[in-house]
PDB file of C-alpha atoms in Angstrom:
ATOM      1  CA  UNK A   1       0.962 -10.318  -3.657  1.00 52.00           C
ATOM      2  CA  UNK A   2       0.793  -7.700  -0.767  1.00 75.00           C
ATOM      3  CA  UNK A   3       1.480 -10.104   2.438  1.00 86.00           C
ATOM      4  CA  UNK A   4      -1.131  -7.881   4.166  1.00 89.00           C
ATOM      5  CA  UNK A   5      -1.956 -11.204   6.073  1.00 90.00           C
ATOM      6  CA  UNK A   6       1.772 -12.230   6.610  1.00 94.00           C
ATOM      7  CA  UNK A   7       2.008 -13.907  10.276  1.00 95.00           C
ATOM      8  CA  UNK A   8       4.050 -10.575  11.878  1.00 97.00           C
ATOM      9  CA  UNK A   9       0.929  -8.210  10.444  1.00 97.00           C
ATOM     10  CA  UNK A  10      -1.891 -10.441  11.814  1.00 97.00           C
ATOM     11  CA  UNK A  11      -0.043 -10.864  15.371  1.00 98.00           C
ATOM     12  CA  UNK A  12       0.515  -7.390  15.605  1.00 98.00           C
ATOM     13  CA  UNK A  13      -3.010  -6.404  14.707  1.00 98.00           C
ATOM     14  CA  UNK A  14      -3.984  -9.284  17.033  1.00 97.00           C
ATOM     15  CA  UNK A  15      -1.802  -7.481  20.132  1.00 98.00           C
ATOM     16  CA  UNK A  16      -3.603  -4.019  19.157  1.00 98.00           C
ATOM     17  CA  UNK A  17      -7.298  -5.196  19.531  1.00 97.00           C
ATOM     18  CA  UNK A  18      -6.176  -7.242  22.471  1.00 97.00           C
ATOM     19  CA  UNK A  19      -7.154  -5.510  25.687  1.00 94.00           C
ATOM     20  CA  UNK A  20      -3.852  -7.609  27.919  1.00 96.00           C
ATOM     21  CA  UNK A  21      -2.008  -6.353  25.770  1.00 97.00           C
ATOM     22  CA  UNK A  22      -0.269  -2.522  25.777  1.00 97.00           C
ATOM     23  CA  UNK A  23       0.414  -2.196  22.092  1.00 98.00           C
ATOM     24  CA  UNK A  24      -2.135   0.014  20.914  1.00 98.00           C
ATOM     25  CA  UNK A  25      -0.980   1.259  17.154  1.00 98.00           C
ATOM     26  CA  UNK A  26       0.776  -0.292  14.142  1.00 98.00           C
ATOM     27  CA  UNK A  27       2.041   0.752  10.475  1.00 98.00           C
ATOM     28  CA  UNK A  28       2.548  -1.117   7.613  1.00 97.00           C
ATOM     29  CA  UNK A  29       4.815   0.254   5.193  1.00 96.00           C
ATOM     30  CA  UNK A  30       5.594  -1.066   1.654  1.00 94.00           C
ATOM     31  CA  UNK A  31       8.403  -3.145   1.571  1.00 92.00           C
ATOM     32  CA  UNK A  32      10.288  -1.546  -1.720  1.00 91.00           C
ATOM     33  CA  UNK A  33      10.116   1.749  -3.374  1.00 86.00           C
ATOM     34  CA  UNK A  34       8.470  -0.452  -6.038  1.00 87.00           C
ATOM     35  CA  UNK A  35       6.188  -3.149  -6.066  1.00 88.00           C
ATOM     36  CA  UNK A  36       2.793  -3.918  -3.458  1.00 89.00           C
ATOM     37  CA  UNK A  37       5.047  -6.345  -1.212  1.00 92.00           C
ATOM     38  CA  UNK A  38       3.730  -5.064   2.597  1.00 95.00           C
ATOM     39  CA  UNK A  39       5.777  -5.298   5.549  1.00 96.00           C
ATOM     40  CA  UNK A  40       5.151  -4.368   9.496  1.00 97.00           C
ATOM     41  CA  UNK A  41       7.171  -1.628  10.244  1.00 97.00           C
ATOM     42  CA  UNK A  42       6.421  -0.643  13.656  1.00 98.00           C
ATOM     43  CA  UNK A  43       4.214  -0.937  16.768  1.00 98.00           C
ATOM     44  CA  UNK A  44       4.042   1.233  19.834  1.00 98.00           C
ATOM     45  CA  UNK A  45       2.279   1.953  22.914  1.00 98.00           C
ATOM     46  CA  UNK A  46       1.872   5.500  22.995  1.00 97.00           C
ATOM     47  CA  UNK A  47      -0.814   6.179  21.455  1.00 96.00           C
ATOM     48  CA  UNK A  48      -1.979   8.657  18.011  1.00 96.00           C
ATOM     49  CA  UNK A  49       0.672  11.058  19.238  1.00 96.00           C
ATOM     50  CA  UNK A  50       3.568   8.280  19.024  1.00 97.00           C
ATOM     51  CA  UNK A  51       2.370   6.707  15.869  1.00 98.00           C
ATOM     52  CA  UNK A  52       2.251   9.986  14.211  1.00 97.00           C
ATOM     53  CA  UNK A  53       5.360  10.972  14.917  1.00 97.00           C
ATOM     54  CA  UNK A  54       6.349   7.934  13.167  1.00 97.00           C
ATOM     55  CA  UNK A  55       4.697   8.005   9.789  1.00 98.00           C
ATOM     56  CA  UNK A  56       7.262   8.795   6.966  1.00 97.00           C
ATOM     57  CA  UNK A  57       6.359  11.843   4.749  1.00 96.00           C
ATOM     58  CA  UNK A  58       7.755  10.454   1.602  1.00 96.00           C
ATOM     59  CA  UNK A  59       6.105   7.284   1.618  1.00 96.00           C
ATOM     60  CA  UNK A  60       2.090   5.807   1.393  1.00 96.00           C
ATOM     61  CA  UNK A  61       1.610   3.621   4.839  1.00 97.00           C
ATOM     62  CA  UNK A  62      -1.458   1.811   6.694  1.00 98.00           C
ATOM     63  CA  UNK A  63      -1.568   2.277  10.097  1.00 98.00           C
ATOM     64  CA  UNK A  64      -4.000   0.863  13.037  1.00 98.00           C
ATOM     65  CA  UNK A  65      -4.482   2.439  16.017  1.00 98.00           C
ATOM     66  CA  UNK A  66      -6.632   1.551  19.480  1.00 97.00           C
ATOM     67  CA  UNK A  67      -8.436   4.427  20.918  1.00 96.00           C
ATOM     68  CA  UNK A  68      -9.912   4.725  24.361  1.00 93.00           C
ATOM     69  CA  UNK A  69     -11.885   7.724  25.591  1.00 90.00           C
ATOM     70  CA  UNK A  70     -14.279   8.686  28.212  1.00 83.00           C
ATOM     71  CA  UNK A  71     -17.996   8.908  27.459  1.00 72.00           C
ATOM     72  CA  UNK A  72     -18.762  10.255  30.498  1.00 72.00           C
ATOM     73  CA  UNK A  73     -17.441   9.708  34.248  1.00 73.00           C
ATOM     74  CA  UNK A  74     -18.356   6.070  34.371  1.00 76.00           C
ATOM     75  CA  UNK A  75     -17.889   4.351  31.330  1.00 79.00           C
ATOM     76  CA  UNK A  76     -14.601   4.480  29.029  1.00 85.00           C
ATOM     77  CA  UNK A  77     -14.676   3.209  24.804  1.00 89.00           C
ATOM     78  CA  UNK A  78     -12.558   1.447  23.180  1.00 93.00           C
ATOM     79  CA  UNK A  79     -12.652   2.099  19.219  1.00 95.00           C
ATOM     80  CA  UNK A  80     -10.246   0.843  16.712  1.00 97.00           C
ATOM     81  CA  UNK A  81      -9.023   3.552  13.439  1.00 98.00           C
ATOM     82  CA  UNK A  82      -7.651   2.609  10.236  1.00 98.00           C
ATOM     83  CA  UNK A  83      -5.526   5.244   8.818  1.00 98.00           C
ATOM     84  CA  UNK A  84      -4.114   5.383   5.094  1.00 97.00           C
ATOM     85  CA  UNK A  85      -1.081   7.826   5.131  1.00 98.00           C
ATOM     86  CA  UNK A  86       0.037   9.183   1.944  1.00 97.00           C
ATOM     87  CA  UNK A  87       3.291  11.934   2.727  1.00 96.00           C
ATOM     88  CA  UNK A  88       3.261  14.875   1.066  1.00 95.00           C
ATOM     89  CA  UNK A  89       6.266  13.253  -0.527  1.00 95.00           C
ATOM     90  CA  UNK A  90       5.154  10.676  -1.782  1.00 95.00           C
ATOM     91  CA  UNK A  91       6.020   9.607  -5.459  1.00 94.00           C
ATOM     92  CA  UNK A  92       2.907   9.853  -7.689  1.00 93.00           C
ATOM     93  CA  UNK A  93       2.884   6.938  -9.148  1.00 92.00           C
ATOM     94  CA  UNK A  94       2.478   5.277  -5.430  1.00 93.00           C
ATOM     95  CA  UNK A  95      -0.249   7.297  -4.620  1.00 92.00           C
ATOM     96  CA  UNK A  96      -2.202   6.379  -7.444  1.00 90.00           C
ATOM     97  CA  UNK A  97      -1.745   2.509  -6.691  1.00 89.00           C
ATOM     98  CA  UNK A  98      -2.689   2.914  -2.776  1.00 92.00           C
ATOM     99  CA  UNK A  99      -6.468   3.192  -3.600  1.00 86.00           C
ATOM    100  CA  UNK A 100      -6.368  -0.084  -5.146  1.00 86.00           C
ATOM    101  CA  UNK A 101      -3.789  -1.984  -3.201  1.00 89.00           C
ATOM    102  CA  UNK A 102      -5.407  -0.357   0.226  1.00 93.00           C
ATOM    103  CA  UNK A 103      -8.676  -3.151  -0.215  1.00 92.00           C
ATOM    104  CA  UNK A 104      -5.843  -5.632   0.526  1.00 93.00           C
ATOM    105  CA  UNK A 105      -5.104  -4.102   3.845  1.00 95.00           C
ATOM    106  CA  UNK A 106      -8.825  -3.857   4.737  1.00 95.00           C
ATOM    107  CA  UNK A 107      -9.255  -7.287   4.511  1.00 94.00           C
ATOM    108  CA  UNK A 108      -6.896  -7.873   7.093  1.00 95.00           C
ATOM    109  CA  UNK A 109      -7.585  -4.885   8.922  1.00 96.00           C
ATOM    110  CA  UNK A 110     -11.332  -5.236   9.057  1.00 93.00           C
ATOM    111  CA  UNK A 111     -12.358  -4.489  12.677  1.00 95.00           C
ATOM    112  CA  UNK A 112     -12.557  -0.811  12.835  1.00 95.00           C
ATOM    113  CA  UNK A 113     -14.753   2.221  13.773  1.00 94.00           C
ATOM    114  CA  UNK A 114     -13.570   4.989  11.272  1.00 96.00           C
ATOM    115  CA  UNK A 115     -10.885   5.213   8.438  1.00 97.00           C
ATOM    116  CA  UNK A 116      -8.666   8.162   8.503  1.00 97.00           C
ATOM    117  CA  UNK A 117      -7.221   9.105   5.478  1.00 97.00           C
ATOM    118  CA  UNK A 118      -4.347  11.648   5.978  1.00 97.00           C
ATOM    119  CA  UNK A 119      -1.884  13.697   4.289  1.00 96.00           C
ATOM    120  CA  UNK A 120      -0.647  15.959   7.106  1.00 94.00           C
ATOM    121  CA  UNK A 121      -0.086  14.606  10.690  1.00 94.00           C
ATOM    122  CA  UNK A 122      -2.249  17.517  11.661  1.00 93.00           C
ATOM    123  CA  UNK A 123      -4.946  15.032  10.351  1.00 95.00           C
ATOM    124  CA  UNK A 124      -4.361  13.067  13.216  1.00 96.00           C
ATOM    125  CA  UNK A 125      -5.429  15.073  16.486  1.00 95.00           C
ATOM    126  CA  UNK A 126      -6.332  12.339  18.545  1.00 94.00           C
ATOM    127  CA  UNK A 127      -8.919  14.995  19.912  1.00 93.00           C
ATOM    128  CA  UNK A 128     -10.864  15.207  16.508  1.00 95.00           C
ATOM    129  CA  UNK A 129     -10.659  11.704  15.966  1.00 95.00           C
ATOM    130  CA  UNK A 130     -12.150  10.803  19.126  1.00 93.00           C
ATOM    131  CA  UNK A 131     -15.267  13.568  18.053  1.00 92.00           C
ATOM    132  CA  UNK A 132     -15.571  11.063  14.871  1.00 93.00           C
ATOM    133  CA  UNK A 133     -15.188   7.994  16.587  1.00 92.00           C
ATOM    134  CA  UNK A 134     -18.462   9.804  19.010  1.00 87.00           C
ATOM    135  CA  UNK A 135     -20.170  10.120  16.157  1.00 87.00           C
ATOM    136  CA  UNK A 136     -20.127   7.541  14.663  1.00 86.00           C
ATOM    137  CA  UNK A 137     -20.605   5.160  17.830  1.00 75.00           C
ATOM    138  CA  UNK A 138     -24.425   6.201  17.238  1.00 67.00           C
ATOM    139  CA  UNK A 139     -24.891   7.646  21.003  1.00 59.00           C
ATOM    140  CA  UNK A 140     -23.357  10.650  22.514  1.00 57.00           C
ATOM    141  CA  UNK A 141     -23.431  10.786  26.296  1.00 57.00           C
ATOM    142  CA  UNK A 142     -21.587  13.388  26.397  1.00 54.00           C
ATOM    143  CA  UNK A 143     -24.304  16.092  25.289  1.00 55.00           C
ATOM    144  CA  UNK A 144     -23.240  16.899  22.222  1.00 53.00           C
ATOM    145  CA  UNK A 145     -19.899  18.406  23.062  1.00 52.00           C
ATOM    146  CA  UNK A 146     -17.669  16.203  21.432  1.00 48.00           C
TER     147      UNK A 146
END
């Protein structure tokens, strides 16, 4: 059993997708160096930058971020990212489970625009995820310039 849906997870997701609410990112981390048990590990409110800064390089983690951005001057998105973190560290035998045991965390994590899947917090440029999350929103008011 993963406790993807344990009642911490689901009210921190809750706060993220909440719009009174300033949390706008969470990770999940796995409880153990062995075994699926899931447990929140943090929450912030500053942004891709912030929960960056915070995923672990040696382990596999599930994150959840809110992302706002300007279209154009008069209207502002809000989009919600999954990301799947696997460190570069990261013991093999994880990373091989984490494709399986990751459809638990979708379940619970099911409202989103995009899923990031990143090995290198380089991956997480909040200004290339925001030209993904453009895309695919289906229109671009912004003329095609990302």
């Amino acid at each position: 059993m993963s406790n993807a849906s344990s009642p911490e997870i689901l009210a921190a997701y809750d706060a993220v997708r909440s719009d009174k609410d300033p949390t706008n990112w969470l990770i999940i981390s796995y409880a153990a160096a062995t075994g699926d048990a899931l447990t929140l590990s943090s929450t912030g409110e500053g942004g891709l930058a912030e929960l960056a800064e915070k995923l672990d390089d040696s382990q596999a983690q599930y994150a959840y971020a809110r992302v706002e951005y300007a279209n154009d001057t008069e209207s502002k998105r809000v989009k919600f990212v999954l990301i799947i973190w696997i460190g570069e560290k990261t013991k093999v035998m994880r990373k091989a489970k984490v494709s399986i045991q990751s459809g638990e965390v979708k379940k619970v994590l099911n409202h989103h625009s995009i899923q990031v899947d990143a090995r290198d917090k380089g991956d997480l440029k909040e200004s290339d995820i925001v030209v993904r999350l453009r895309k695919a929103g289906g229109a671009d008011y912004n003329g095609g310039r990302g």
